[in-house]
Coordinates of C-alpha atoms in Angstrom, one line a residue:
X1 CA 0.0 0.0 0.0
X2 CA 1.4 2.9 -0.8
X3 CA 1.5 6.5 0.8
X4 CA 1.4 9.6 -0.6
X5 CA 1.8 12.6 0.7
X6 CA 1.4 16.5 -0.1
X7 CA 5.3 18.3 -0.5
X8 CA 3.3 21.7 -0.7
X9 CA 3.5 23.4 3.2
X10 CA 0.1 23.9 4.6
X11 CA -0.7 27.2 5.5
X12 CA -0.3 28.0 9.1
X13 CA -4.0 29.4 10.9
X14 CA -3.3 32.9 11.0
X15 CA -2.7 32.1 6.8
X16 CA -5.8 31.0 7.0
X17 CA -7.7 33.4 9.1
X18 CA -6.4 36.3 7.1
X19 CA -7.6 34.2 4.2
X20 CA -10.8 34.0 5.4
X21 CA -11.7 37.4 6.6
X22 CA -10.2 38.6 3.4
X23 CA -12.6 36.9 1.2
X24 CA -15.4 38.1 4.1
X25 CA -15.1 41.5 3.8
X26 CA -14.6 41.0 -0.4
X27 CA -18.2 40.1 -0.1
X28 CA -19.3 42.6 2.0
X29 CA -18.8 41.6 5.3
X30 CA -18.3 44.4 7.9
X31 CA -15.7 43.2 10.0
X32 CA -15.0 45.2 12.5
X33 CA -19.2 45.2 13.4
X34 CA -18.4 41.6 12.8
X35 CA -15.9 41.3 15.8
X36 CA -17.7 43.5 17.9
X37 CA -20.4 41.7 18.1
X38 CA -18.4 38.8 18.8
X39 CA -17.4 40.5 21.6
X40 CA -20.3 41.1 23.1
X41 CA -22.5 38.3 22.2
X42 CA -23.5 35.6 24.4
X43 CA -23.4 32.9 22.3
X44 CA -20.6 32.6 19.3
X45 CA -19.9 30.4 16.5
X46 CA -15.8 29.2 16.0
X47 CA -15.1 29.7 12.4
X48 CA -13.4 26.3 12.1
X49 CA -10.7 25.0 9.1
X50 CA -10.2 21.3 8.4
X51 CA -7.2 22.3 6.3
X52 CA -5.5 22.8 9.9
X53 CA -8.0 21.2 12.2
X54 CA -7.2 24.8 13.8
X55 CA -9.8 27.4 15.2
X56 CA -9.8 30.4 13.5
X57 CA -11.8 33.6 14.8
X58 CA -15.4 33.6 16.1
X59 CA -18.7 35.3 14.9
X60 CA -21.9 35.9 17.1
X61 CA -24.7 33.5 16.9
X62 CA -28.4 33.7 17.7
X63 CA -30.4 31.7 20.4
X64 CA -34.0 30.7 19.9
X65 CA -35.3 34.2 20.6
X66 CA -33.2 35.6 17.6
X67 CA -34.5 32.7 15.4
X68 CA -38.0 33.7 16.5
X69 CA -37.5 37.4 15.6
X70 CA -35.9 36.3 12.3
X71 CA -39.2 34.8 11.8
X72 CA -41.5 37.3 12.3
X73 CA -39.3 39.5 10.3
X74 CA -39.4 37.1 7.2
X75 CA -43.2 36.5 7.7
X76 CA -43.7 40.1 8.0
X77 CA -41.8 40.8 4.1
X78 CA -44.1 37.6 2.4
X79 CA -46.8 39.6 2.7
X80 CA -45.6 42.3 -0.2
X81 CA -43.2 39.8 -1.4
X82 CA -45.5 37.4 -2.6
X83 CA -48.0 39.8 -4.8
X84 CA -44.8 40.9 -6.3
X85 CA -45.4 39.7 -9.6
X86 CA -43.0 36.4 -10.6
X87 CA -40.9 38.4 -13.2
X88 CA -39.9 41.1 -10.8
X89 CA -39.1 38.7 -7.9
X90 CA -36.7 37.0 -10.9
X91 CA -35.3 40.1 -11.4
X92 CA -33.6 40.0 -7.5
X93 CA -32.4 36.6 -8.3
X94 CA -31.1 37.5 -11.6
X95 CA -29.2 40.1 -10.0
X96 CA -28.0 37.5 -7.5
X97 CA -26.3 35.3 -9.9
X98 CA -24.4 38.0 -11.2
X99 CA -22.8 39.3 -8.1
X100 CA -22.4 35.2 -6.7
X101 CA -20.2 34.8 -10.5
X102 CA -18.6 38.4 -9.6
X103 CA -17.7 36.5 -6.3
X104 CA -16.5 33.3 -7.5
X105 CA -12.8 33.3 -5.9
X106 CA -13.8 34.6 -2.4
X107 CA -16.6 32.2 -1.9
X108 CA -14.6 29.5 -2.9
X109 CA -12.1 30.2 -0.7
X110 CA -14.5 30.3 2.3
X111 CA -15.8 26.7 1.0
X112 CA -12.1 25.4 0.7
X113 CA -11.2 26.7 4.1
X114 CA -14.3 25.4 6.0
X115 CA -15.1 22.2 4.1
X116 CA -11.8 21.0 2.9
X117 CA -12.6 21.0 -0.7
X118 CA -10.0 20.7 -3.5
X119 CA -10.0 24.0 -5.7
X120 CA -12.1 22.3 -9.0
X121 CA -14.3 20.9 -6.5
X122 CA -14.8 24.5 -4.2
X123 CA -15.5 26.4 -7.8
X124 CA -17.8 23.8 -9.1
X125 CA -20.0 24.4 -6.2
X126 CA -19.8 28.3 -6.3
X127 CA -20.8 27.5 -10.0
X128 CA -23.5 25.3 -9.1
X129 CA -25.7 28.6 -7.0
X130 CA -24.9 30.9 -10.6
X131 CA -26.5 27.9 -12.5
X132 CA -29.6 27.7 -10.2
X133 CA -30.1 31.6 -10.5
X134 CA -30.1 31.0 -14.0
X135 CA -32.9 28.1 -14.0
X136 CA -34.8 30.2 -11.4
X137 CA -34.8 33.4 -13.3
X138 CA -36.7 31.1 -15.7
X139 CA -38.8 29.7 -14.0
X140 CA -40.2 32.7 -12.8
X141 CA -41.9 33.4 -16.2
X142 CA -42.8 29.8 -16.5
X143 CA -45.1 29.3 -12.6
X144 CA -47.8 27.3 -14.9
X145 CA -51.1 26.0 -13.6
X146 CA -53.3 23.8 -15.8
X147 CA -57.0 24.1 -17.0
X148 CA -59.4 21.0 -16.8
X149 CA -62.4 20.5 -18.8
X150 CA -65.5 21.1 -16.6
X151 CA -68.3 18.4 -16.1
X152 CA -70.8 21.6 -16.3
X153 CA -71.5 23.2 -19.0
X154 CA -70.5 27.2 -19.0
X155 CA -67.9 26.4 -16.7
X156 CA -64.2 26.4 -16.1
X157 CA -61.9 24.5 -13.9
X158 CA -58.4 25.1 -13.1
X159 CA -55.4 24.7 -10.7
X160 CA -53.1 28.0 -9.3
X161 CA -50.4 27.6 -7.3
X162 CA -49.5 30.3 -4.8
X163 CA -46.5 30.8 -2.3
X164 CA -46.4 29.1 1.1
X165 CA -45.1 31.7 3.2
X166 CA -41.7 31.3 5.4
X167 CA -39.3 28.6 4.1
X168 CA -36.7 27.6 6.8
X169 CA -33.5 26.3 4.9
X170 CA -31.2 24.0 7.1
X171 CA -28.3 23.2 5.1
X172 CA -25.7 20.7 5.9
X173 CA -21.2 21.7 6.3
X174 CA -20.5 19.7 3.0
X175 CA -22.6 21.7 0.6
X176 CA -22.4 24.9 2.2
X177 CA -23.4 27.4 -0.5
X178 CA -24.9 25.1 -3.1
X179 CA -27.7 23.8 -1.0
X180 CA -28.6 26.9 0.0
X181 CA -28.5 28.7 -3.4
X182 CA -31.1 25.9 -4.6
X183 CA -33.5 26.2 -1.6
X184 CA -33.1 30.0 -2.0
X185 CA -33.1 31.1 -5.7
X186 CA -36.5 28.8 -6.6
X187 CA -38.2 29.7 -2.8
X188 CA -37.6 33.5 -3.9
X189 CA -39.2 33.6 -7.5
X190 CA -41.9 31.5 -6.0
X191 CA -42.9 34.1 -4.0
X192 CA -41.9 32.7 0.0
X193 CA -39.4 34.2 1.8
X194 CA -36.2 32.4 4.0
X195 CA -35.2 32.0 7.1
X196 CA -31.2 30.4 6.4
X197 CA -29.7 28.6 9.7
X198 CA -26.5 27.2 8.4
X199 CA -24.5 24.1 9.1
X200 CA -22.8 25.6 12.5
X201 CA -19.3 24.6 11.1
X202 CA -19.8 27.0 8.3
X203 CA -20.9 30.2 9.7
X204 CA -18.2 32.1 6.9
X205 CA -19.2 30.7 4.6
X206 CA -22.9 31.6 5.4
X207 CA -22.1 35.3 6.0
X208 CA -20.4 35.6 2.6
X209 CA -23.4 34.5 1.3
X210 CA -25.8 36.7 3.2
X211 CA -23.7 39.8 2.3
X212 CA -24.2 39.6 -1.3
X213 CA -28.0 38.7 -1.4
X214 CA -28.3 41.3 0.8
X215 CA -26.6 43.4 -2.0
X216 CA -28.7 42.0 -4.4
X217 CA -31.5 43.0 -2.3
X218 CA -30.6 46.7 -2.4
X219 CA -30.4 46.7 -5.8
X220 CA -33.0 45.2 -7.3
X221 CA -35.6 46.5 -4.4
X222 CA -36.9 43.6 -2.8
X223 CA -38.1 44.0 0.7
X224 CA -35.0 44.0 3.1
X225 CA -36.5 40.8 5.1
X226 CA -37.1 38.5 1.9
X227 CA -33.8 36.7 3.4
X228 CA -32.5 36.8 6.9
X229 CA -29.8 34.7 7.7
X230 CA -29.3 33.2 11.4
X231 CA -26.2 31.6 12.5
X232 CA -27.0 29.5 15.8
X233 CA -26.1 26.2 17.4
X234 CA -27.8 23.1 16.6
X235 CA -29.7 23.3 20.0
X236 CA -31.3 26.7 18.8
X237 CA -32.5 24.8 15.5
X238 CA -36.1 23.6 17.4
X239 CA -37.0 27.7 17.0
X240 CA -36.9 27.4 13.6
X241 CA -38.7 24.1 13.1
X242 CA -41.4 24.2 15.4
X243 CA -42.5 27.9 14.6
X244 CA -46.1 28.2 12.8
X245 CA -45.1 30.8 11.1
X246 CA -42.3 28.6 9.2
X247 CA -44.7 27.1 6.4
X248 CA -41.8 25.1 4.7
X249 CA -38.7 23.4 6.2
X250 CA -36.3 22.6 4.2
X251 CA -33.6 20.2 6.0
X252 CA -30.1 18.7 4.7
X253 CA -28.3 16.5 6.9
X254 CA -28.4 13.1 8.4
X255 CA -31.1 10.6 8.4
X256 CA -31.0 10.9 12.2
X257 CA -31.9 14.6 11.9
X258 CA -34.5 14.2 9.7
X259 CA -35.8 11.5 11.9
X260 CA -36.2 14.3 14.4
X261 CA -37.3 17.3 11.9
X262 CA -40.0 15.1 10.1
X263 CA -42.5 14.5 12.6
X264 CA -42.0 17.6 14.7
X265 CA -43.0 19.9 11.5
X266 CA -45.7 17.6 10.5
X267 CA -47.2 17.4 13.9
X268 CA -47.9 21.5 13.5
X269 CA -48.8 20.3 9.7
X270 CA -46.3 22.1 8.3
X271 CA -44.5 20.7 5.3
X272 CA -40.9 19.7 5.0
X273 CA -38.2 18.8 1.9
X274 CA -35.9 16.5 3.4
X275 CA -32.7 15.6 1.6
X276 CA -30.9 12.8 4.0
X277 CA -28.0 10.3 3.7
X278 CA -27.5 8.2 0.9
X279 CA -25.6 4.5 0.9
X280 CA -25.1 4.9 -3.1
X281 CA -23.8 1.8 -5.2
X282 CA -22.9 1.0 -8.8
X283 CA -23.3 -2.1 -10.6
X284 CA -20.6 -2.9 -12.7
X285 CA -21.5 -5.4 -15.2
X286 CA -19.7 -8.2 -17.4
X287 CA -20.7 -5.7 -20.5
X288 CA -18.9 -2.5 -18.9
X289 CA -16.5 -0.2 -20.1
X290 CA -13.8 -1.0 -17.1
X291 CA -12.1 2.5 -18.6
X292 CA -15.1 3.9 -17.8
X293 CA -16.5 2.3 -15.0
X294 CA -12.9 3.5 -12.9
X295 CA -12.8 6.6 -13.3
X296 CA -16.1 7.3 -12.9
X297 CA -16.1 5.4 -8.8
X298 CA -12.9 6.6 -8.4
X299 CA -14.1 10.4 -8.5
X300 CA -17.6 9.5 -7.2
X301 CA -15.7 7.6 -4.1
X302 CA -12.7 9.8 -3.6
X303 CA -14.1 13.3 -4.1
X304 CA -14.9 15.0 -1.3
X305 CA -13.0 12.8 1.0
X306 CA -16.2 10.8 0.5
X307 CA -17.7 13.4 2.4
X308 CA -21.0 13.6 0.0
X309 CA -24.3 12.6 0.5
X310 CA -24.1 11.2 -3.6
X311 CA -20.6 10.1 -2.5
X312 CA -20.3 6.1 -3.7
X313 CA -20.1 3.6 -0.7
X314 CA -20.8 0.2 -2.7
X315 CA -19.6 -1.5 -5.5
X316 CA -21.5 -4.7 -6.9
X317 CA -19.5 -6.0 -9.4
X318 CA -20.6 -9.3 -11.6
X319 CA -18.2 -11.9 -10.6
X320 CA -15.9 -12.3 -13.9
X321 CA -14.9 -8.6 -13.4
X322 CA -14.5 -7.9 -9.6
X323 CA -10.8 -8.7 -10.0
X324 CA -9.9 -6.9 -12.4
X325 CA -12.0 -4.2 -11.0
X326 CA -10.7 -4.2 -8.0
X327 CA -6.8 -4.1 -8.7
X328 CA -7.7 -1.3 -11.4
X329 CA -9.4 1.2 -8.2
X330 CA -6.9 -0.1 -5.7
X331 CA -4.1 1.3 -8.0
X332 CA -5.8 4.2 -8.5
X333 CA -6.8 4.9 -4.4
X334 CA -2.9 4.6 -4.1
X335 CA -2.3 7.2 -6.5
X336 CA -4.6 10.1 -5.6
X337 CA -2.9 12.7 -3.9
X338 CA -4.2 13.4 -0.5
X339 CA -3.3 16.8 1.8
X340 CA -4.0 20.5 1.7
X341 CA -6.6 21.5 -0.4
X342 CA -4.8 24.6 -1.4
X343 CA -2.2 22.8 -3.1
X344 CA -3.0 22.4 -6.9
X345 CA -1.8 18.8 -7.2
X346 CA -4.0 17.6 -4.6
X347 CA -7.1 15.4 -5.3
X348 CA -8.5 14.8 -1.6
X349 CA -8.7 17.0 1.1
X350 CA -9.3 16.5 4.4
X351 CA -12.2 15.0 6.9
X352 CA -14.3 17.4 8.7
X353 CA -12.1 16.3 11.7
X354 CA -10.7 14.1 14.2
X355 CA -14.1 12.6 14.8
X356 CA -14.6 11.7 11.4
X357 CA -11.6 9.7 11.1
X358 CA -12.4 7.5 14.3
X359 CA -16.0 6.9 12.9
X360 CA -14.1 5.6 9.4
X361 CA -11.8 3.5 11.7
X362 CA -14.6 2.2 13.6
X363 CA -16.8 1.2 10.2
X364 CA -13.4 -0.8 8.7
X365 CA -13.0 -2.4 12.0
X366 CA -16.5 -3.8 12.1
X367 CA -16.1 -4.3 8.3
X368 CA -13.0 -6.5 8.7
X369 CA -14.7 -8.2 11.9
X370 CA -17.6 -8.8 9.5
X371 CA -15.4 -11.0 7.2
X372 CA -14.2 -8.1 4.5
X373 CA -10.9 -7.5 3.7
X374 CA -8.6 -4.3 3.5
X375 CA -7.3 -3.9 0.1
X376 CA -5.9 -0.6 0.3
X377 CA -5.9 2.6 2.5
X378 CA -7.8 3.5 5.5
X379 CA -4.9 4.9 7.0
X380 CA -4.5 8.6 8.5
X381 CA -2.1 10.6 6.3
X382 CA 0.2 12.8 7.5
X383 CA 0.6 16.4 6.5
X384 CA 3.4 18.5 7.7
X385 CA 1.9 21.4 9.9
X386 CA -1.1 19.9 10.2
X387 CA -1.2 17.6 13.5
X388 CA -5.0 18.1 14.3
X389 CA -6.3 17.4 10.4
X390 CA -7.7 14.6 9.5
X391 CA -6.5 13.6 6.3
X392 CA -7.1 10.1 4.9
X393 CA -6.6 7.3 1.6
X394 CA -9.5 6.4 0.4
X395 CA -10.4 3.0 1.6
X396 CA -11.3 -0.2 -0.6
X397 CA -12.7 -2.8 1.4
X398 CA -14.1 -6.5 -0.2
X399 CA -17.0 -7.8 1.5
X400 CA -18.2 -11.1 1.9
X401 CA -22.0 -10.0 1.9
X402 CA -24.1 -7.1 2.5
X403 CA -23.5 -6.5 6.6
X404 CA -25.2 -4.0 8.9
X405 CA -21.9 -2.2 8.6
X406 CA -22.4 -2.1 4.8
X407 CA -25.6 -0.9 4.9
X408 CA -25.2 1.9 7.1
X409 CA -23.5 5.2 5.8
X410 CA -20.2 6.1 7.2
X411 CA -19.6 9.6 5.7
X412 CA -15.7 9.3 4.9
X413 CA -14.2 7.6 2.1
X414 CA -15.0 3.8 2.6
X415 CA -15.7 2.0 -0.7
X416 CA -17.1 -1.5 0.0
X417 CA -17.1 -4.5 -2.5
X418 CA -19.5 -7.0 -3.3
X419 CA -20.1 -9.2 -6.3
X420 CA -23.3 -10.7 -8.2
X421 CA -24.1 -13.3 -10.7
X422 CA -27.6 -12.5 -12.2
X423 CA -28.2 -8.7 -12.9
X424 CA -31.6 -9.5 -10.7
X425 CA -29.4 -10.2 -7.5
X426 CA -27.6 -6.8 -7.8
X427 CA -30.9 -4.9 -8.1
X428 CA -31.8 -6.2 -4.5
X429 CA -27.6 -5.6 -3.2
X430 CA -28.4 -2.1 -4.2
X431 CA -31.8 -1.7 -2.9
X432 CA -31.3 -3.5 0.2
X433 CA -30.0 -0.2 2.5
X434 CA -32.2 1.8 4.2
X435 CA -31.1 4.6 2.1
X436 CA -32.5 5.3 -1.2
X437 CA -30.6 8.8 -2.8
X438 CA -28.4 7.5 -5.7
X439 CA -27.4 4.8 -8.2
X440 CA -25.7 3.7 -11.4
X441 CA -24.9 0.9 -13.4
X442 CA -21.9 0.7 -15.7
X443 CA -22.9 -1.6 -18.7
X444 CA -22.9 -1.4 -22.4
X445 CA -26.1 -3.5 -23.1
X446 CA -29.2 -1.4 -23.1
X447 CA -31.8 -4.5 -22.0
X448 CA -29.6 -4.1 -18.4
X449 CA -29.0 -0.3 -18.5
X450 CA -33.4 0.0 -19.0
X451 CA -34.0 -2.8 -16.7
X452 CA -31.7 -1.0 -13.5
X453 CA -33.9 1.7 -14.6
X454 CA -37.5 0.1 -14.7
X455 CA -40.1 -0.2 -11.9
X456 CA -38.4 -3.5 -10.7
X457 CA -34.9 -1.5 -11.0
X458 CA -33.1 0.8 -8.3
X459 CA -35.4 2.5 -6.1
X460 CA -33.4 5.3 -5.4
X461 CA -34.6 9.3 -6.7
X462 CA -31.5 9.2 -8.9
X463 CA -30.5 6.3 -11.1
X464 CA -27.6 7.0 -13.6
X465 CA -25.8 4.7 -16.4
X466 CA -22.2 4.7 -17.3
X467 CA -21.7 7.7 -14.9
X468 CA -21.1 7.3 -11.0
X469 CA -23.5 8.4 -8.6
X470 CA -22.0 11.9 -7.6
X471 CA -21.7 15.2 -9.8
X472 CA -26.1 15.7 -10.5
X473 CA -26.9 18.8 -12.7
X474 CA -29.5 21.6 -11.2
X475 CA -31.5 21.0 -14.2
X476 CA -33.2 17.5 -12.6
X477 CA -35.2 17.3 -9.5
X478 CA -32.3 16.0 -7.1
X479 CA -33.4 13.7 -3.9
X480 CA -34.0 10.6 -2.7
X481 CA -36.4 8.0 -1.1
X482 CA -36.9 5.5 1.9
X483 CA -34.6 7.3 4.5
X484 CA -33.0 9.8 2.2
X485 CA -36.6 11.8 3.0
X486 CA -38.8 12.0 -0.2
X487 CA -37.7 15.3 -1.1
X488 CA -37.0 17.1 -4.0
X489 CA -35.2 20.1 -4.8
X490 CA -33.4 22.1 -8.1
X491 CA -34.7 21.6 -11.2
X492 CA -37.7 20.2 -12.9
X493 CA -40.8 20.7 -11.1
X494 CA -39.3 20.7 -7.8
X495 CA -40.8 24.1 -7.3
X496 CA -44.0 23.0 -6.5
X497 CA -42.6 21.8 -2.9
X498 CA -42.4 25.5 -2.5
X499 CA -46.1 26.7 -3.3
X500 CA -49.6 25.7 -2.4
X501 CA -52.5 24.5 -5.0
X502 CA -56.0 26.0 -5.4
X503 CA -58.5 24.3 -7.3
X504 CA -60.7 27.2 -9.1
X505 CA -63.8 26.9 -10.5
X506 CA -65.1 29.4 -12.5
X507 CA -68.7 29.9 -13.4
X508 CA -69.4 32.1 -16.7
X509 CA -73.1 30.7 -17.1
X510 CA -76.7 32.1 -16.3
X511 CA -77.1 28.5 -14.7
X512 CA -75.8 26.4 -11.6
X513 CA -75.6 23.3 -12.3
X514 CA -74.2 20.6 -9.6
X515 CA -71.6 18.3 -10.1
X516 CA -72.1 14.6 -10.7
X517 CA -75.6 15.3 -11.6
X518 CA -76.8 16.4 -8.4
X519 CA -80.1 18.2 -8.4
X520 CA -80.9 20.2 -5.3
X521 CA -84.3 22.5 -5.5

């Protein structure tokens, strides 16, 4: 096995934090308000960096009665925000999306220094919030109903949809801009307004954000409250689920989160768009394109430090090809280049921290324990000025079977093994998690390829071929099912999650006739 490590020196933390406040106040950030109320708030977020594992500066945060007054100032702007015509409210996120692109350096920064993120991988999400503007701007000419033909005669019947009110966004420290730009951009044009409570490790990241919609805001017009951000602990989140006044909550995280958000907002019948874990796999069939087929797991595997909810856990690969398969990724694993972010040669960055290594340590124990084998990796990777980081190699473990470990997600980069005979007997390997986000097959005959994606196929929300199960495109609804949560957001008709339906009838007659015949006189 081999090890590879990063000759490019690691910034120290006082790099960093100059880094960081430098790309802050780029976006608009006043620091020096910043640090004051730092200073004199009661409860503070650390602005954290996994490049270092190192603390860097602090930023106040809000307890439940700030998230309740971020509320009512949110539900007090929906009611001129949404009879603002469509256009106009796409006119604030059109603006939006040119500022973000103005921005694209500094907000990638902040994602590198908080995340961990390799530089293509940092932009590509800052890219990701300027495509979304783009599809939102669109869609805010394009917030169709339908007509129905009418039973009675001199009648019409039709459906309108109409915005909710307060959407809550919860977004989770791996995706800290993107998730929030698609929850955002389409809530906006729809006509809601946001209440934005950030992943706690991200609170830079967050206020980067803020500042520029807030920017965008001033130009375009918009009421000042269409958007308040609120940075606050995990313990302040209840404020913002269990409010009435919060008509949507939209939550990314872990299914044990969800577990809690779910019920608590449907017990006030609220609504919620849940986007939990995912326990992705890809079957890798005699047919595939082994070419292919590696280098699309190795980036779905690797990227991120497997730190994705789309990131690829499990590999079912028909038995006359595992071994080759398997030697091909190995060799790969061993050659990606793991350390600081920063450094242009580097393909994996580090875990989120210390904690996240143990829990990666822990799931190949109980792998190995469970029968599997270590192929390659799983071992902590030194980086020179970086003692408290937790950088890793990719792991390639061979499993025996589908065990409890296999079918839980570990979020670090563990890449488990399996193999299958009959294409049927991979279909229930990858449906038999509890998770249900993302899926692919690599294979170049179309009877398997349409089968994996039939009725009887996956049942995951995102089935791909000849592609690995990271990297989705705003333009398609993107979400999963069974524990993943159900919900949909981005592209396609996702929208809808964000709006409520009337069902019109409109009488133009002299008459009034009953439906189904009914004659009442």
């Amino acid at each position: 096995m081999g090890r590879v490590t990063s000759p490019y020196r690691t910034p120290t933390t006082a790099d960093l934090a100059a880094r960081a406040r430098a790309a802050l106040a780029s976006c608009g950030v006043d620091l020096l308000a910043l640090d004051a109320a730092a200073t004199q708030s009661r409860q503070t977020l650390t602005v954290r960096s996994p490049v270092t594992g190192t603390e860097l500066f602090s930023v106040p945060a809000a307890d439940a009665a700030g998230i309740d007054a971020a509320v009512a100032r949110a539900h007090a702007a929906f009611g001129t925000w949404r009879t603002t015509p469509a256009p106009v409210r796409g006119q604030l996120v059109k603006a939006l999306g040119r500022i973000l692109e103005a921005h694209r350096d500094e907000l990638a920064d902040l994602v590198q220094l908080e995340v961990g993120k390799i530089r293509a991988e940092a932009l590509g999400e800052v890219q990701e919030m300027v495509d979304v503007c783009d599809l939102a701007v669109g869609l805010s000419r394009q917030l169709e109903g339908r007509t129905m033909p009418s039973e009675r005669p001199g009648h019409r019947l039709m459906e309108t949809w109409h915005p909710r009110g307060v959407v809550g966004v919860i977004s989770a420290f791996n995706f800290p801009v993107a998730v929030w730009a698609w929850n955002t951009a389409i809530a906006l044009v729809c006509g809601d307004t946001v209440v934005w409570k950030p992943s706690e490790r991200t609170p830079a990241t967050a206020l980067a954000c803020a500042a520029l919609l807030d920017r965008a805001i001033a130009e375009s017009g918009a009421p000042a409250d269409v958007h308040v951000l609120t940075l606050a602990t995990r313990d302040a989140a209840p404020a913002l689920v269990d409010n009435r006044q919060v008509a949507v909550v939209s939550a990314t995280g872990s299914e044990r989160m969800g577990a809690e958000i779910g019920p608590r907002v449907a017990a006030r019948f609220g609504h919620s768009i849940l986007e939990l874990g995912g326990n992705n796999a890809a079957v890798v069939a005699p047919s595939a394109d082994l070419d292919l087929a590696v280098r699309g797991i190795v980036f779905a595997a690797a990227g991120t430090a497997g730190q994705r909810c789309t990131t690829l856990r499990r590999v079912i690969a028909h038995e006359s090809v595992v071994d080759e398969l398997v030697g091909r990724v190995a060799r790969a694993f061993d050659g990606l280049r793991v350390g600081d972010p920063f450094d242009d040669g580097v393909l994996v960055g580090p875990l989120l921290d210390l904690g996240a290594f143990e829990r990666m340590q822990e799931a190949v124990a109980d792998a190995v324990s469970d029968g599997g084998t270590v192929v390659t990796g799983g071992d902590r990777v030194p980086v020179e000025g970086a003692p408290d980081a937790a950088y890793v190699r990719p792991a390639l473990v061979r499993m025996p079977a589908q065990t409890d470990v296999v079918r839980r997600e570990t979020f670090a980069p563990i890449l488990y093994v399996m193999t299958y005979r009959e294409l049927d007997d991979a279909v229930a390997l990858n449906n038999d998690v509890p998770q249900g986000l993302s899926s692919s097959i690599f294979t170049l005959d179309q009877r398997e390829a349409e089968a994996f994606m039939s009725a009887a196929g996956s049942d995951c929300g995102i089935v791909n071929v000849n592609i690995g199960t990271s990297g989705a495109e705003i333009g398609g609804a993107f979400g999963g099912e069974k524990s993943t949560g159900g919900g949909r957001e981005s592209g396609s008709d996702a929208w809808r999650a964000y709006m409520r339906r009337a069902t019109n009838t409109v009488n133009y007659s002299h008459d009034l006739p009953l439906a189904q015949g009914v004659t009442f006189s």
